[in-house]
JSON list of N, CA and C in Angstrom, two decimals:
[
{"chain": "A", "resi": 1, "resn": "UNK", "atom": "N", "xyz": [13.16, 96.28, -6.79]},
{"chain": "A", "resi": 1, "resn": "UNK", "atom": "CA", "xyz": [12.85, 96.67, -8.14]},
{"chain": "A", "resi": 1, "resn": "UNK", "atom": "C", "xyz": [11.67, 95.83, -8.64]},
{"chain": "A", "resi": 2, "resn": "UNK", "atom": "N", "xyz": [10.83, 96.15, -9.70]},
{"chain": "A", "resi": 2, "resn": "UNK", "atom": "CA", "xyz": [9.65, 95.82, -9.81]},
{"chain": "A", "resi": 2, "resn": "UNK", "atom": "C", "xyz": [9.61, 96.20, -11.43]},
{"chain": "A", "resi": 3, "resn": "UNK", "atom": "N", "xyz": [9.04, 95.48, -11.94]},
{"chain": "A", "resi": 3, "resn": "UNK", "atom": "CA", "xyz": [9.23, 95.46, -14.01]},
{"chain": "A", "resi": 3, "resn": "UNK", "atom": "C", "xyz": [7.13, 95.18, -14.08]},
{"chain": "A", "resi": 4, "resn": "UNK", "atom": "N", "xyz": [6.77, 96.17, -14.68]},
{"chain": "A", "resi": 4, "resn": "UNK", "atom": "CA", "xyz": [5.76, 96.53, -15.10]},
{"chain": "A", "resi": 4, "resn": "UNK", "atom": "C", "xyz": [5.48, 96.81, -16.23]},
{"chain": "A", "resi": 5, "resn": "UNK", "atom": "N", "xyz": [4.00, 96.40, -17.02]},
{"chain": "A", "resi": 5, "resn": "UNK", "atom": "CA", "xyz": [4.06, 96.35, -18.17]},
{"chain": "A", "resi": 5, "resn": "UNK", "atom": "C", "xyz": [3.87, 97.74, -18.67]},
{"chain": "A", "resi": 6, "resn": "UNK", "atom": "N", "xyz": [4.47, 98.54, -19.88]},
{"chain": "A", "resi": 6, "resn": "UNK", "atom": "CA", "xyz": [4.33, 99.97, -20.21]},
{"chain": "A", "resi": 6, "resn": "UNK", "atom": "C", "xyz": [5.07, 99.93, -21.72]},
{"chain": "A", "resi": 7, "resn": "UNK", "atom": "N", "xyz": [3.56, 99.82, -22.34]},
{"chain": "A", "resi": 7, "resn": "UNK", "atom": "CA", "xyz": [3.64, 100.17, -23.82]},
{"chain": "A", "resi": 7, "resn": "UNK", "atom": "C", "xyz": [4.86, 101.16, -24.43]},
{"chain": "A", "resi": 8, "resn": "UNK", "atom": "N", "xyz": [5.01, 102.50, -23.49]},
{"chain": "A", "resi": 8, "resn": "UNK", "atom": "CA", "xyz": [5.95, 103.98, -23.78]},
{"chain": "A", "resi": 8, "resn": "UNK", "atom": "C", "xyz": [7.21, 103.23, -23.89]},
{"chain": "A", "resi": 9, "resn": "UNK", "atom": "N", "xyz": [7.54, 102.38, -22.74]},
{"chain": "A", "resi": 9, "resn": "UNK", "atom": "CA", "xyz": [8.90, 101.84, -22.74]},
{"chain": "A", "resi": 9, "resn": "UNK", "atom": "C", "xyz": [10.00, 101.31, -23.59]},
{"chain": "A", "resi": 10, "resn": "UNK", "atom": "N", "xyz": [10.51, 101.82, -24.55]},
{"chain": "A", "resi": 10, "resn": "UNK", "atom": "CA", "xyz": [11.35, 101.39, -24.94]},
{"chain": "A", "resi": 10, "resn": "UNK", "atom": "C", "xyz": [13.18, 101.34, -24.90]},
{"chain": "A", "resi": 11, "resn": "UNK", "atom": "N", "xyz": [13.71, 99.84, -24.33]},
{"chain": "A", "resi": 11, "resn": "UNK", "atom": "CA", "xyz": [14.78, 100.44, -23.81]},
{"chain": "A", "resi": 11, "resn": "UNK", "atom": "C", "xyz": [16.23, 100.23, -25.09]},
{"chain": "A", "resi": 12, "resn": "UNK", "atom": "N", "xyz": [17.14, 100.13, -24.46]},
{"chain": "A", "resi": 12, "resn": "UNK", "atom": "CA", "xyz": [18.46, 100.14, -25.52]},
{"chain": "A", "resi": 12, "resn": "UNK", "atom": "C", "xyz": [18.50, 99.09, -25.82]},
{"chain": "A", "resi": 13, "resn": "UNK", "atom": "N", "xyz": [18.16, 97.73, -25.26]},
{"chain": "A", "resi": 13, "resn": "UNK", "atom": "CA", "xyz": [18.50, 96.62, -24.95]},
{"chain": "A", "resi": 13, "resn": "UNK", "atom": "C", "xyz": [16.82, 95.81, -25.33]},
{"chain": "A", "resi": 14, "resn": "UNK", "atom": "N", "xyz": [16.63, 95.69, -26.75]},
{"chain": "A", "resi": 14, "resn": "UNK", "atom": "CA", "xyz": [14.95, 95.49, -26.87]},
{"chain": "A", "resi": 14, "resn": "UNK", "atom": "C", "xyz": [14.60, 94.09, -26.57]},
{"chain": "A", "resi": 15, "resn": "UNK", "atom": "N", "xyz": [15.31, 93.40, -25.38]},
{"chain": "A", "resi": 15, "resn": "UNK", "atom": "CA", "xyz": [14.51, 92.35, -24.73]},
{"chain": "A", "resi": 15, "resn": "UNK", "atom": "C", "xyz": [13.53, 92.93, -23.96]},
{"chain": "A", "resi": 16, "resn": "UNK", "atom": "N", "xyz": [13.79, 93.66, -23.16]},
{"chain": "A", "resi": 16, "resn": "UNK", "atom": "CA", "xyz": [13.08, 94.69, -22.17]},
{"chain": "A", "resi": 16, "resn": "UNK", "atom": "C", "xyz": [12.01, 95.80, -23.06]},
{"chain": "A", "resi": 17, "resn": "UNK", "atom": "N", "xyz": [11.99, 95.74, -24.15]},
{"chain": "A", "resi": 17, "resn": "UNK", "atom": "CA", "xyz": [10.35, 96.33, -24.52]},
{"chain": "A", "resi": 17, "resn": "UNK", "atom": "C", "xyz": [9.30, 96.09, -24.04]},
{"chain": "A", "resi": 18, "resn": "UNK", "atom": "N", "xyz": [8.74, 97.28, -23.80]},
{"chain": "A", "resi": 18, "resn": "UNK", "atom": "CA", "xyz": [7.43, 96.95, -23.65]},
{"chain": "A", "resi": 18, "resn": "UNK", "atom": "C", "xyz": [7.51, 96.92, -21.83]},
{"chain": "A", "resi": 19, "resn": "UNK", "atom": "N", "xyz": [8.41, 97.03, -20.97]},
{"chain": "A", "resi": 19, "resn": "UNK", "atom": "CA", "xyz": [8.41, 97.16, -19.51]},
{"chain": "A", "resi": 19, "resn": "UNK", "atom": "C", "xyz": [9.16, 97.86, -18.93]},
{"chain": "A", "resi": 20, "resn": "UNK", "atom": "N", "xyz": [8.79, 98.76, -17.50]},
{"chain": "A", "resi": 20, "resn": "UNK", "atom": "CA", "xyz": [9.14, 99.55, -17.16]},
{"chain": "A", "resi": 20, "resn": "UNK", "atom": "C", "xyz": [9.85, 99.30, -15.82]},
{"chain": "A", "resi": 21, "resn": "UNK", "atom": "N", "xyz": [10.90, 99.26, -15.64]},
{"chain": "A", "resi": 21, "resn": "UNK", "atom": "CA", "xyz": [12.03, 98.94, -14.02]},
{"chain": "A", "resi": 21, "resn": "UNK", "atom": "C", "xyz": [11.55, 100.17, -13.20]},
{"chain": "A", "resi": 22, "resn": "UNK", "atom": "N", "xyz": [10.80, 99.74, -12.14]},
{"chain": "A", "resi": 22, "resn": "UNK", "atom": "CA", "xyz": [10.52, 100.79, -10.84]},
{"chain": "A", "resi": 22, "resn": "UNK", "atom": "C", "xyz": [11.80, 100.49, -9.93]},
{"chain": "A", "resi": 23, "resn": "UNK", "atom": "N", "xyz": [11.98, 101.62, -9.75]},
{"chain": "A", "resi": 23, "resn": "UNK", "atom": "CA", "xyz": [13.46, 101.89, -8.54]},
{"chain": "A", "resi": 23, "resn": "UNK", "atom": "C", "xyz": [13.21, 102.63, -7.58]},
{"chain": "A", "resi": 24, "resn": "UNK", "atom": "N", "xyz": [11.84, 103.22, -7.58]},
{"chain": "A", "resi": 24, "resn": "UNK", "atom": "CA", "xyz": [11.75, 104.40, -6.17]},
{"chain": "A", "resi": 24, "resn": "UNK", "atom": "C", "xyz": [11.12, 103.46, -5.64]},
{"chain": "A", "resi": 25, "resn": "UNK", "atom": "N", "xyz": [11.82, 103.44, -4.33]},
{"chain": "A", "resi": 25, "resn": "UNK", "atom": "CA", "xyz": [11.21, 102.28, -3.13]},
{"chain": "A", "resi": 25, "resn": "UNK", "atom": "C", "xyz": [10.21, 102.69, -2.05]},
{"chain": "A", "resi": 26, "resn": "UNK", "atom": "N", "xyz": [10.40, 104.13, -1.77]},
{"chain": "A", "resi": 26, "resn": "UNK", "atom": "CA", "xyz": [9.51, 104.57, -0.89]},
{"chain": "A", "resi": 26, "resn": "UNK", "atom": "C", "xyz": [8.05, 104.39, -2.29]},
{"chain": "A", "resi": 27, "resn": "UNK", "atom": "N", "xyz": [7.96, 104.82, -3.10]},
{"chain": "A", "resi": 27, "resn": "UNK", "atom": "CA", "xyz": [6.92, 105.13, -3.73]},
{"chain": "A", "resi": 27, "resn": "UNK", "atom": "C", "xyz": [6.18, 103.87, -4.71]},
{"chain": "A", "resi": 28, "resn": "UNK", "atom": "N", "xyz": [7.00, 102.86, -4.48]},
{"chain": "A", "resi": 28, "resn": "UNK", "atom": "CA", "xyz": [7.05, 101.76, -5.31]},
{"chain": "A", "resi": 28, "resn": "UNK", "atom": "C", "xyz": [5.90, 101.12, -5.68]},
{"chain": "A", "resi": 29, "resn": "UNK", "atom": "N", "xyz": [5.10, 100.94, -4.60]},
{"chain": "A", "resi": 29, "resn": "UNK", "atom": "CA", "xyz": [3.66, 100.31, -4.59]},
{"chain": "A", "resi": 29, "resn": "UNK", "atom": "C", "xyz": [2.64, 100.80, -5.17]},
{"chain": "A", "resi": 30, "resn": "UNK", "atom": "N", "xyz": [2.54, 102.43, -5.27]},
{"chain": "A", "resi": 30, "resn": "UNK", "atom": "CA", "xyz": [1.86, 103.37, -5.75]},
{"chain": "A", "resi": 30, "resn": "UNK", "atom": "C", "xyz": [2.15, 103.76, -6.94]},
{"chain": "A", "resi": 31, "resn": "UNK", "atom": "N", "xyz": [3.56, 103.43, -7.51]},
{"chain": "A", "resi": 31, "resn": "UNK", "atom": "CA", "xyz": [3.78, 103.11, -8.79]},
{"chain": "A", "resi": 31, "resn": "UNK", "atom": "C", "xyz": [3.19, 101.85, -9.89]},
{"chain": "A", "resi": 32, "resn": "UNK", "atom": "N", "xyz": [3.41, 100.87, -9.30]},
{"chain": "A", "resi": 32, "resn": "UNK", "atom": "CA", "xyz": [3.27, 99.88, -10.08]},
{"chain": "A", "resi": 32, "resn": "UNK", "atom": "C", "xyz": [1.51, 99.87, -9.56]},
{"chain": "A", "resi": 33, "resn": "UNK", "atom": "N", "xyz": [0.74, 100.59, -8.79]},
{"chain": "A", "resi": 33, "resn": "UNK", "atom": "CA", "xyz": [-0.78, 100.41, -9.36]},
{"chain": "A", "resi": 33, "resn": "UNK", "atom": "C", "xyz": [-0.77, 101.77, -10.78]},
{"chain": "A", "resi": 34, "resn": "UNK", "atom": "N", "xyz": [-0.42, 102.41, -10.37]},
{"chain": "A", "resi": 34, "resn": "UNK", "atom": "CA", "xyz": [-0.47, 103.22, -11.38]},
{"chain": "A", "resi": 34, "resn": "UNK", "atom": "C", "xyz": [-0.10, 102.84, -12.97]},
{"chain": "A", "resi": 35, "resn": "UNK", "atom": "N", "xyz": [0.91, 101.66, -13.03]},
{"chain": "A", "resi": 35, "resn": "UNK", "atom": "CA", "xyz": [1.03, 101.48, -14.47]},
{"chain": "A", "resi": 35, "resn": "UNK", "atom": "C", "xyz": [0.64, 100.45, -14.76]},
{"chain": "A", "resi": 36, "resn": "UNK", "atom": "N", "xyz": [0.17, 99.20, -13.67]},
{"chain": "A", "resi": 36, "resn": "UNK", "atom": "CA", "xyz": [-0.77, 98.39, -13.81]},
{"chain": "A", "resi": 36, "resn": "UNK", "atom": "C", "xyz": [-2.27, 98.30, -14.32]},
{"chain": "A", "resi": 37, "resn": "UNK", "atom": "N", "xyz": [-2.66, 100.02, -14.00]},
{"chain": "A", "resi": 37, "resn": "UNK", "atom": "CA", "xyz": [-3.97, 100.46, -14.86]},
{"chain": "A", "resi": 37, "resn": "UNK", "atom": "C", "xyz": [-3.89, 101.20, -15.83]},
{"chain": "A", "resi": 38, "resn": "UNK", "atom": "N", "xyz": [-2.72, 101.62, -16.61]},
{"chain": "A", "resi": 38, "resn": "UNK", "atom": "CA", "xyz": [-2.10, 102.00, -17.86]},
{"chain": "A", "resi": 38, "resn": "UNK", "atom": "C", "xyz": [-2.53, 101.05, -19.06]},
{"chain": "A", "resi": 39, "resn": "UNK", "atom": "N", "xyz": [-3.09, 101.22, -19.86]},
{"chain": "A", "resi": 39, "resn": "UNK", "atom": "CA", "xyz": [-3.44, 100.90, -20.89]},
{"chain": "A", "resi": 39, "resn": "UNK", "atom": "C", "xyz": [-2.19, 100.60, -21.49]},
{"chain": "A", "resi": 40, "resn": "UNK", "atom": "N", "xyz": [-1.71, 99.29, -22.00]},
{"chain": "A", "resi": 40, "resn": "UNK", "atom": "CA", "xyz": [-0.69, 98.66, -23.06]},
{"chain": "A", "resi": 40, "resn": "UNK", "atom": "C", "xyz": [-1.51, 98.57, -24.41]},
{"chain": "A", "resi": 41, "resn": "UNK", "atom": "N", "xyz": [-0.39, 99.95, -24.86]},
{"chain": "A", "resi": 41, "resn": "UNK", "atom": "CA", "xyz": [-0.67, 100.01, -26.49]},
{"chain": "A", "resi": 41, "resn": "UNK", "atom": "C", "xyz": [0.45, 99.61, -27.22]},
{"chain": "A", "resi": 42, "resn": "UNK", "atom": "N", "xyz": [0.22, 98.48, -28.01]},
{"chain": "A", "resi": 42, "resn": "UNK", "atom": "CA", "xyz": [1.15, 97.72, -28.62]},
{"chain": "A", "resi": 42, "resn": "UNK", "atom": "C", "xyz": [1.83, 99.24, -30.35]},
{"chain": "A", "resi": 43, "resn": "UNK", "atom": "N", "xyz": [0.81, 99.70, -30.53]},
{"chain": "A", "resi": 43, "resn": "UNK", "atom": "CA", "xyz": [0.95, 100.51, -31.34]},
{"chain": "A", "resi": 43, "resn": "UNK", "atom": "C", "xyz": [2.31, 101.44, -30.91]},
{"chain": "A", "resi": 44, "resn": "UNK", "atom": "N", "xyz": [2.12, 102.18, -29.38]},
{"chain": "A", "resi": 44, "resn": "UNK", "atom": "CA", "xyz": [2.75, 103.04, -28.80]},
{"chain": "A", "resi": 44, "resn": "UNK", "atom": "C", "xyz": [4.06, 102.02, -29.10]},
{"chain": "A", "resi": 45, "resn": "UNK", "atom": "N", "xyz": [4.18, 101.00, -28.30]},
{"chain": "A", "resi": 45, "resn": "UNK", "atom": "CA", "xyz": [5.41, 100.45, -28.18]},
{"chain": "A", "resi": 45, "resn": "UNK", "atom": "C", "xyz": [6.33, 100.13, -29.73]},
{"chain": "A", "resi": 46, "resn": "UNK", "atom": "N", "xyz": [5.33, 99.76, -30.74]},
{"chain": "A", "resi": 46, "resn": "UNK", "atom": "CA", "xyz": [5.72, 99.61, -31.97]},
{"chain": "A", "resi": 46, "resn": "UNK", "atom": "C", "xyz": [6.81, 101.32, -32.56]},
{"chain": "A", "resi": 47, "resn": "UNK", "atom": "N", "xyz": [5.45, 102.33, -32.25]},
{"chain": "A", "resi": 47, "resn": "UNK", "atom": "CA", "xyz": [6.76, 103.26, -32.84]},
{"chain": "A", "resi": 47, "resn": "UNK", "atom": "C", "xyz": [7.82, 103.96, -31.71]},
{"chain": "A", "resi": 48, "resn": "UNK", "atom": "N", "xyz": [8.04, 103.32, -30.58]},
{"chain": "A", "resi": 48, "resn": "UNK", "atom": "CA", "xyz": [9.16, 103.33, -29.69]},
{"chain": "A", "resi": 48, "resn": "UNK", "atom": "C", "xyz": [10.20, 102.68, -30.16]},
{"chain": "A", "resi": 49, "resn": "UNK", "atom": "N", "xyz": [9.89, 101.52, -30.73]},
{"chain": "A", "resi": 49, "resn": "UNK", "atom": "CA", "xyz": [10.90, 100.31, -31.22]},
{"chain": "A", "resi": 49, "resn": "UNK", "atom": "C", "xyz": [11.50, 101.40, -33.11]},
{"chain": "A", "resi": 50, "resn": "UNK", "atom": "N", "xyz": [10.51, 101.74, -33.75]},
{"chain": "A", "resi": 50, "resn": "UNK", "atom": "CA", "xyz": [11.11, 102.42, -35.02]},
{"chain": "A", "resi": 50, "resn": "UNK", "atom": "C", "xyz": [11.77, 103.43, -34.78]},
{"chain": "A", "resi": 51, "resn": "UNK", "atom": "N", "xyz": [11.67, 104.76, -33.84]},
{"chain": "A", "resi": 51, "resn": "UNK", "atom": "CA", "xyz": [11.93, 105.72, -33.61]},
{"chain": "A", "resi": 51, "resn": "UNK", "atom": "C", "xyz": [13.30, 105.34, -33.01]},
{"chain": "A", "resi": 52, "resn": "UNK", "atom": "N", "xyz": [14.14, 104.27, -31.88]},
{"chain": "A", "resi": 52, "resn": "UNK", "atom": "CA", "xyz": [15.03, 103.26, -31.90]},
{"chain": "A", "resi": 52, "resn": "UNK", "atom": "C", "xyz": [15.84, 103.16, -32.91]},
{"chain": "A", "resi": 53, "resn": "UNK", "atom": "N", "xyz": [15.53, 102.53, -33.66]},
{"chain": "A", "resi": 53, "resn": "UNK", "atom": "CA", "xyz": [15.81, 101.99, -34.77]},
{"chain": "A", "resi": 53, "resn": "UNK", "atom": "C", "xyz": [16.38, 103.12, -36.11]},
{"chain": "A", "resi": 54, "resn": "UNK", "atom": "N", "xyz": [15.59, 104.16, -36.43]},
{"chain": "A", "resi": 54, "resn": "UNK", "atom": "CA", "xyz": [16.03, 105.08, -36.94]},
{"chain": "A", "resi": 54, "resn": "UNK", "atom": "C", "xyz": [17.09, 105.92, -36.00]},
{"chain": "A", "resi": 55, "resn": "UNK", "atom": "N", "xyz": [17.19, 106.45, -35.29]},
{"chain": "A", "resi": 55, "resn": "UNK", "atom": "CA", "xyz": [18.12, 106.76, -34.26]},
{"chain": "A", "resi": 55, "resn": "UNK", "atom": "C", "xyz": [19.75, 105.95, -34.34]},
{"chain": "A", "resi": 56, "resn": "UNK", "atom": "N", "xyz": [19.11, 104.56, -34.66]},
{"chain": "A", "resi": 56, "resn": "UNK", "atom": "CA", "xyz": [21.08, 103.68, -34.51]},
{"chain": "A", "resi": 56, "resn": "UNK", "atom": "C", "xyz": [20.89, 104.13, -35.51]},
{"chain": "A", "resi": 57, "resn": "UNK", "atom": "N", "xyz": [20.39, 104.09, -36.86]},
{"chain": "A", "resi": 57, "resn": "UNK", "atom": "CA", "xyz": [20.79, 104.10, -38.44]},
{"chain": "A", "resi": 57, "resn": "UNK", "atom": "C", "xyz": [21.49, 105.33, -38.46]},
{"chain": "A", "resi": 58, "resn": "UNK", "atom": "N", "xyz": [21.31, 106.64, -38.04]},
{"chain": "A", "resi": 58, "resn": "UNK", "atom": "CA", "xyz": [21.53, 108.03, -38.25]},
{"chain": "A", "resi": 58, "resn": "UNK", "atom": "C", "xyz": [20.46, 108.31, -39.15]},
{"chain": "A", "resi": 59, "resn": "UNK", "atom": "N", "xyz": [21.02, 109.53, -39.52]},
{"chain": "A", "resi": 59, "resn": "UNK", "atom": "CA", "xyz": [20.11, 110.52, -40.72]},
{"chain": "A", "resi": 59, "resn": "UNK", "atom": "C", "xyz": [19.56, 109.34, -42.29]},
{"chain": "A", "resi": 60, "resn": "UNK", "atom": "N", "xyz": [18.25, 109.57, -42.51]},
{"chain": "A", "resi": 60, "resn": "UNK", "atom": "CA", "xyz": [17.86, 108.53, -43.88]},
{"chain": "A", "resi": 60, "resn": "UNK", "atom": "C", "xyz": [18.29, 109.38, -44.85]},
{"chain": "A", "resi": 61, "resn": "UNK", "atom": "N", "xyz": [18.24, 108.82, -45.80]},
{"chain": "A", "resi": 61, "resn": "UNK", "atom": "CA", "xyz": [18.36, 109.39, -47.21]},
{"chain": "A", "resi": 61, "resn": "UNK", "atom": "C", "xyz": [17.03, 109.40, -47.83]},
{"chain": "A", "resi": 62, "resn": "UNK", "atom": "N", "xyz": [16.53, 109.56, -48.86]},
{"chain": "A", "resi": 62, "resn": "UNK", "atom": "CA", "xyz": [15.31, 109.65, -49.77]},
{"chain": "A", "resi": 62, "resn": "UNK", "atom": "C", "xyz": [15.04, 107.80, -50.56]},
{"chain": "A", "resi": 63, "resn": "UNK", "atom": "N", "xyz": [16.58, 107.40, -50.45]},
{"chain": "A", "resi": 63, "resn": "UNK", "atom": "CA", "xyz": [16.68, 106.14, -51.05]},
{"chain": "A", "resi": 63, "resn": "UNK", "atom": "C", "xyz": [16.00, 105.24, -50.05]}
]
């Protein structure tokens, strides 16, 4: 397994923001160049973490 950096990533557990767990082993190497030249957008990851976040809350109100 192999943890790569990837802005999209947001997991349940937000120590792990912001990185992505590779598990395909045949393909593994060719993965992690691929998200190694992925642009980390802190922005992206920011509304991964709100979109999260609204999700545990449920439905908002207007209040």
């Amino acid at each position: 397994m192999l943890r790569v950096p990837d802005s999209s990533a947001v997991a349940t557990d937000s120590r792990f923001d912001g990185e992505r767990l590779l598990r395909a082993w045949q393909h593994l190497a060719r993965l992690a160049v691929q998200y190694q030249r992925r642009p980390f957008v802190p922005e992206e990851l920011w509304a991964g973490q709100i979109t999260r976040a609204v999700r545990l809350l449920g439905p908002l109100d207007e209040e």
